[in-house]
């Protein structure tokens, strides 16, 4: 059995030297023989001791906080902390404040966000009482159990959203953070909160139009949630989204996020790609080719700027997809150009598209 | 650059990196104590792919690792599974029987998957595997919406856990612990507008979870082979997924995990294997792919996520697994790796071992010889 090496730099003379901890028997870890990748760090003897006696008290909060700061991925410490908070009826808003201060440090750790979900749920929608109280109350399908949050909680929701916004300023694409924001919106399910999200996404995209997480969030807000209160007019929604997306494409045409969004909303609403032909065509030409075109200011179809890198591969792909239905030879022409000249990394993909499209074409005898 | 111009694969150095990680990790790696079994898997997997298990390790070490792995198999009220390590386990005299696990020391679904693979790589006979217990554990982890949690009493639930549940069931050849229809329905809800699959139903399309979704859908018991159309994936979905995956191959040849993010060696596996599962692995630009991974080799051994980055077992293993799926004809022999089973994520030789030793019934046995 390997020796546990001496104190690492993170060891505080905390528990072994404190008189208020002398009643706890520190419990060594069971390792057995030749453990895999044993990690030499401060033994969490005291935590195992607490768990053994099932102690739920104030000092447990102090202990679990120390462990979490050392090892934010220590899910048992988080779990035990949560149960302790509930058992001693600790003030949960104070817990949230503590989490705020840890969030930026540990924002890449799943447990920080999971704990936050648990705390929010405990404050605004207490879990069903069950024997062990150990079941996860954030299960999305705990149907009868969850009560609707009260109206006052809108203020709390806004505070939470503001917190998430601050965290996103540190790391604008953090997956956990965005998932948490989406969970929060669904949890409170308040129409005003949903509506505020469009402006939020727009601000983020002003900073970085290629932030795919923001584009994804927009799709979630517009199409992903259940009841679209106040958004019954689907036609108006589609018009608004198309207009917004076209403007962003005009600003920066070589942006896969915007094109994926465009394709996504068309597919989701069952709208034919050919509806966007007049918008897309200018993006498929070079600047020189476009010189011959008439300069018509069309607000519905913003044109590429002079600085845009043309032709735009995504636009050509889009046009080829339009042609695939009834002018497949034109699609083939575009795919060949992409394969051989404009998008050679995906040469085999474009050749595959040609092969697949021609498979369906009836052979003329 | 052609295959023959690539630098060599530094096999010895990469094996050394993983071997060192198996022996000890510094206190700065404290955060992975909750996932040591996974690290073990990446190290063993690397040695397996490099064919160095027997060269680089001694039988006494392998015996010790197998024994340590079996110490993590733990039984209790929610069935049986493997813990990530004994970091929450009370000490007891060596050789005594363990008690049933407490609620804070339960088995972990992902670690159970990596444990079974690790034991197979180490050629364990699986006499000690509590198959029925594991099936009960899977049942305990599945939620109403079809997803699986890491623990029976909570924890994260997303496509990664679904994949592990499917892989375990497939290896056991016993699906009684899984409500497949509900799980498939959950997987399908994770499909995003971009064509990839997010971590959970609201999530942004992500390479790792796209692999988990596709591997699960192709492991599902109703699917007979990789070449027939999959009943759980529509033609349109397949087309969109293929498009999104290939869009993620960056100009460096590496793959990114999300649209408009940088390439990362691990996504060469997650996205590459996804394309392979969909039957279009040939569409990857293989030379560029290899040259990216070659450039991620760290000069002292191991492979990192991007050129010049520090290596770790996770990126080392996944890069090699990706290379095993996409061999290049004219590359230096150092790049030759064994065939990989893309659905279980292990070599075909290890997959064969699993087929022969993990299920309760195998072709040879007439009646169950194990519990």
XYZ file of C-alpha atoms in Angstrom, chain B residues 78-353:
276
model
C -29.884 -0.425 -5.374
C -28.069 -3.360 -6.945
C -24.396 -3.740 -7.812
C -21.906 -1.618 -9.654
C -18.407 -0.154 -9.472
C -17.367 2.922 -7.482
C -14.965 5.468 -8.967
C -12.462 4.778 -6.189
C -12.597 4.095 -2.507
C -12.351 7.748 -1.576
C -15.580 7.467 0.363
C -15.034 3.932 1.621
C -14.394 3.305 5.294
C -11.225 1.431 6.018
C -11.480 -2.191 7.070
C -8.916 -4.925 7.639
C -7.546 -6.276 4.369
C -9.270 -9.464 3.298
C -12.519 -8.854 5.174
C -15.822 -8.667 3.398
C -17.251 -5.259 2.569
C -20.525 -4.083 4.020
C -23.306 -2.947 1.782
C -22.622 0.528 0.490
C -23.941 3.639 2.207
C -25.975 6.241 0.338
C -22.797 8.326 -0.057
C -20.627 5.558 -1.435
C -22.859 4.017 -4.056
C -21.715 2.596 -7.365
C -21.409 5.001 -10.287
C -22.824 4.207 -13.722
C -20.006 5.608 -15.848
C -17.383 4.007 -13.625
C -19.146 0.657 -13.974
C -18.747 0.908 -17.747
C -15.060 1.824 -17.513
C -14.443 -0.912 -14.931
C -15.831 -3.643 -17.166
C -13.737 -2.412 -20.094
C -10.625 -2.146 -17.913
C -11.069 -5.682 -16.592
C -11.530 -6.954 -20.135
C -8.346 -5.216 -21.273
C -6.584 -6.883 -18.346
C -8.100 -10.203 -19.506
C -9.982 -10.935 -16.313
C -12.212 -14.031 -16.346
C -15.175 -12.078 -14.873
C -16.006 -14.868 -12.432
C -16.648 -12.191 -9.817
C -19.048 -10.091 -11.883
C -22.427 -9.740 -10.203
C -24.449 -9.624 -13.393
C -27.897 -9.693 -11.849
C -26.848 -7.026 -9.393
C -25.663 -4.795 -12.218
C -28.956 -5.201 -14.051
C -30.784 -4.115 -10.881
C -28.434 -1.134 -10.577
C -29.237 -0.020 -14.133
C -32.924 -0.218 -13.332
C -32.397 1.873 -10.222
C -30.620 4.559 -12.234
C -33.195 5.015 -14.963
C -35.588 7.943 -14.601
C -39.145 8.429 -15.801
C -38.020 10.437 -18.818
C -35.813 7.553 -19.971
C -32.482 9.104 -18.964
C -30.113 7.563 -16.432
C -28.515 9.169 -13.398
C -24.927 8.509 -12.372
C -26.120 7.194 -9.012
C -29.338 5.489 -8.011
C -30.137 8.358 -5.653
C -29.304 11.309 -7.851
C -26.496 13.008 -9.713
C -26.284 14.222 -13.260
C -28.407 12.539 -15.906
C -27.618 13.032 -19.545
C -26.636 11.161 -22.695
C -23.331 9.987 -21.248
C -25.119 7.883 -18.650
C -27.562 6.569 -21.259
C -24.643 5.420 -23.390
C -23.008 3.650 -20.453
C -26.256 1.873 -19.561
C -26.645 0.728 -23.168
C -23.033 -0.355 -23.477
C -23.193 -2.321 -20.215
C -26.443 -4.016 -21.226
C -24.966 -4.856 -24.597
C -21.822 -6.314 -23.021
C -23.902 -8.337 -20.559
C -26.202 -9.233 -23.446
C -29.006 -8.556 -21.006
C -31.359 -5.642 -21.551
C -33.764 -6.374 -18.726
C -32.383 -3.471 -16.690
C -33.257 -0.869 -19.321
C -36.550 0.458 -20.636
C -35.198 0.841 -24.152
C -38.152 2.659 -25.687
C -38.118 5.349 -23.018
C -34.373 5.754 -23.302
C -34.570 6.047 -27.096
C -37.256 8.673 -26.733
C -34.955 10.646 -24.407
C -32.080 10.350 -26.866
C -34.212 11.642 -29.709
C -35.247 14.652 -27.641
C -31.594 15.608 -27.374
C -31.348 16.178 -31.117
C -30.717 19.897 -31.751
C -31.644 22.085 -34.713
C -28.050 21.833 -35.905
C -28.180 18.070 -36.351
C -25.936 17.056 -33.475
C -27.153 15.885 -30.064
C -26.899 17.956 -26.901
C -26.157 16.675 -23.444
C -29.816 16.872 -22.429
C -32.963 17.872 -24.324
C -32.316 21.623 -24.204
C -28.601 21.342 -24.873
C -26.417 22.678 -27.668
C -25.183 20.086 -30.170
C -21.959 18.620 -28.805
C -19.525 16.059 -30.253
C -19.243 13.831 -27.180
C -22.947 13.474 -26.609
C -23.561 13.013 -30.332
C -21.331 9.956 -30.114
C -23.231 8.778 -27.026
C -26.561 9.192 -28.813
C -25.529 7.409 -32.002
C -23.630 4.604 -30.298
C -26.662 4.007 -28.074
C -29.099 4.005 -30.983
C -26.933 1.500 -32.842
C -26.364 -0.670 -29.755
C -30.101 -0.880 -29.066
C -31.367 -4.458 -29.211
C -33.705 -3.871 -32.157
C -30.805 -2.949 -34.408
C -29.101 -5.889 -36.072
C -26.213 -4.330 -37.927
C -24.497 -1.057 -38.679
C -25.198 -1.196 -42.384
C -28.981 -1.407 -42.332
C -30.996 1.785 -41.820
C -31.519 2.379 -38.136
C -35.181 2.414 -37.067
C -34.455 5.135 -34.502
C -32.842 7.595 -36.914
C -34.871 9.098 -39.759
C -33.263 9.788 -43.118
C -33.524 13.521 -42.507
C -31.981 13.282 -39.055
C -29.140 11.195 -40.399
C -28.506 13.692 -43.181
C -28.456 16.632 -40.754
C -26.201 14.820 -38.303
C -23.710 13.888 -41.030
C -23.683 17.480 -42.250
C -23.082 18.919 -38.762
C -20.368 16.382 -37.932
C -18.389 17.038 -41.098
C -18.810 20.785 -40.699
C -16.828 20.373 -37.485
C -13.646 19.308 -39.263
C -11.517 22.431 -39.026
C -8.898 23.589 -41.513
C -6.233 22.091 -39.222
C -7.754 18.663 -39.855
C -8.887 18.270 -36.264
C -12.500 18.275 -35.151
C -14.194 20.739 -32.853
C -16.941 19.703 -30.474
C -19.346 22.535 -31.211
C -19.921 24.919 -34.092
C -17.436 27.786 -34.168
C -15.210 26.365 -31.432
C -11.569 25.358 -31.746
C -10.428 21.888 -32.710
C -9.648 19.501 -29.863
C -8.061 16.067 -30.282
C -10.739 14.260 -28.272
C -13.400 15.358 -30.769
C -11.454 13.583 -33.457
C -12.778 10.510 -31.708
C -16.237 11.701 -30.692
C -17.067 13.142 -34.113
C -14.970 10.709 -36.127
C -16.483 7.650 -34.436
C -19.964 9.143 -34.921
C -19.366 9.381 -38.657
C -18.008 5.840 -38.662
C -21.140 4.574 -36.901
C -23.321 6.345 -39.465
C -21.438 4.495 -42.175
C -19.747 7.560 -43.682
C -16.325 7.411 -42.038
C -14.810 7.557 -45.529
C -15.907 11.156 -45.881
C -13.380 12.393 -43.300
C -10.256 14.021 -44.744
C -7.985 11.392 -43.334
C -4.590 12.914 -44.058
C -5.516 16.222 -42.446
C -7.030 14.306 -39.520
C -3.846 12.366 -38.912
C -1.601 15.353 -39.305
C -3.592 17.245 -36.656
C -3.315 14.391 -34.170
C 0.362 13.955 -34.981
C 0.918 17.594 -34.093
C -0.825 17.151 -30.736
C 1.833 14.719 -29.552
C 3.654 16.148 -26.542
C 7.418 15.947 -26.776
C 7.775 14.008 -23.521
C 4.960 11.579 -24.285
C 1.192 11.654 -24.227
C -1.205 13.548 -26.479
C -2.856 16.843 -25.623
C -5.982 18.514 -26.923
C -4.155 20.860 -29.286
C -0.550 21.336 -30.452
C 1.712 22.483 -27.591
C -0.885 21.627 -24.943
C -0.018 19.430 -21.982
C -1.106 15.806 -22.428
C -3.409 13.688 -20.329
C -4.607 10.071 -20.499
C -8.058 11.112 -21.765
C -6.752 12.901 -24.859
C -4.036 10.305 -25.360
C -6.479 7.417 -25.407
C -9.132 9.108 -27.531
C -6.593 10.303 -30.097
C -5.282 6.778 -30.493
C -8.813 5.382 -30.666
C -9.592 7.891 -33.419
C -6.441 6.900 -35.290
C -7.430 3.243 -35.009
C -10.715 4.039 -36.766
C -9.089 5.981 -39.594
C -5.943 4.196 -40.718
C -3.939 5.835 -43.489
C -2.493 3.504 -46.118
C 0.790 5.223 -46.864
C 1.590 6.297 -43.310
C 4.654 5.102 -41.400
C 4.159 1.683 -39.715
C 4.330 3.375 -36.322
C 0.777 4.555 -37.047
C -0.585 1.052 -37.472
C -3.099 0.329 -34.735
C -5.484 -2.576 -34.116
C -9.108 -2.431 -35.247
C -11.434 -0.620 -32.897
C -14.990 -1.553 -31.952
C -16.576 1.875 -32.300
C -19.725 1.081 -30.325
C -18.053 -0.164 -27.145
C -14.934 1.971 -27.669
C -12.337 -0.751 -27.257
C -10.157 -2.901 -29.534
C -11.868 -5.714 -31.408
C -9.674 -8.211 -29.549
C -10.873 -6.879 -26.219
C -14.431 -6.837 -27.605
C -14.049 -10.536 -28.431
C -12.875 -11.199 -24.885
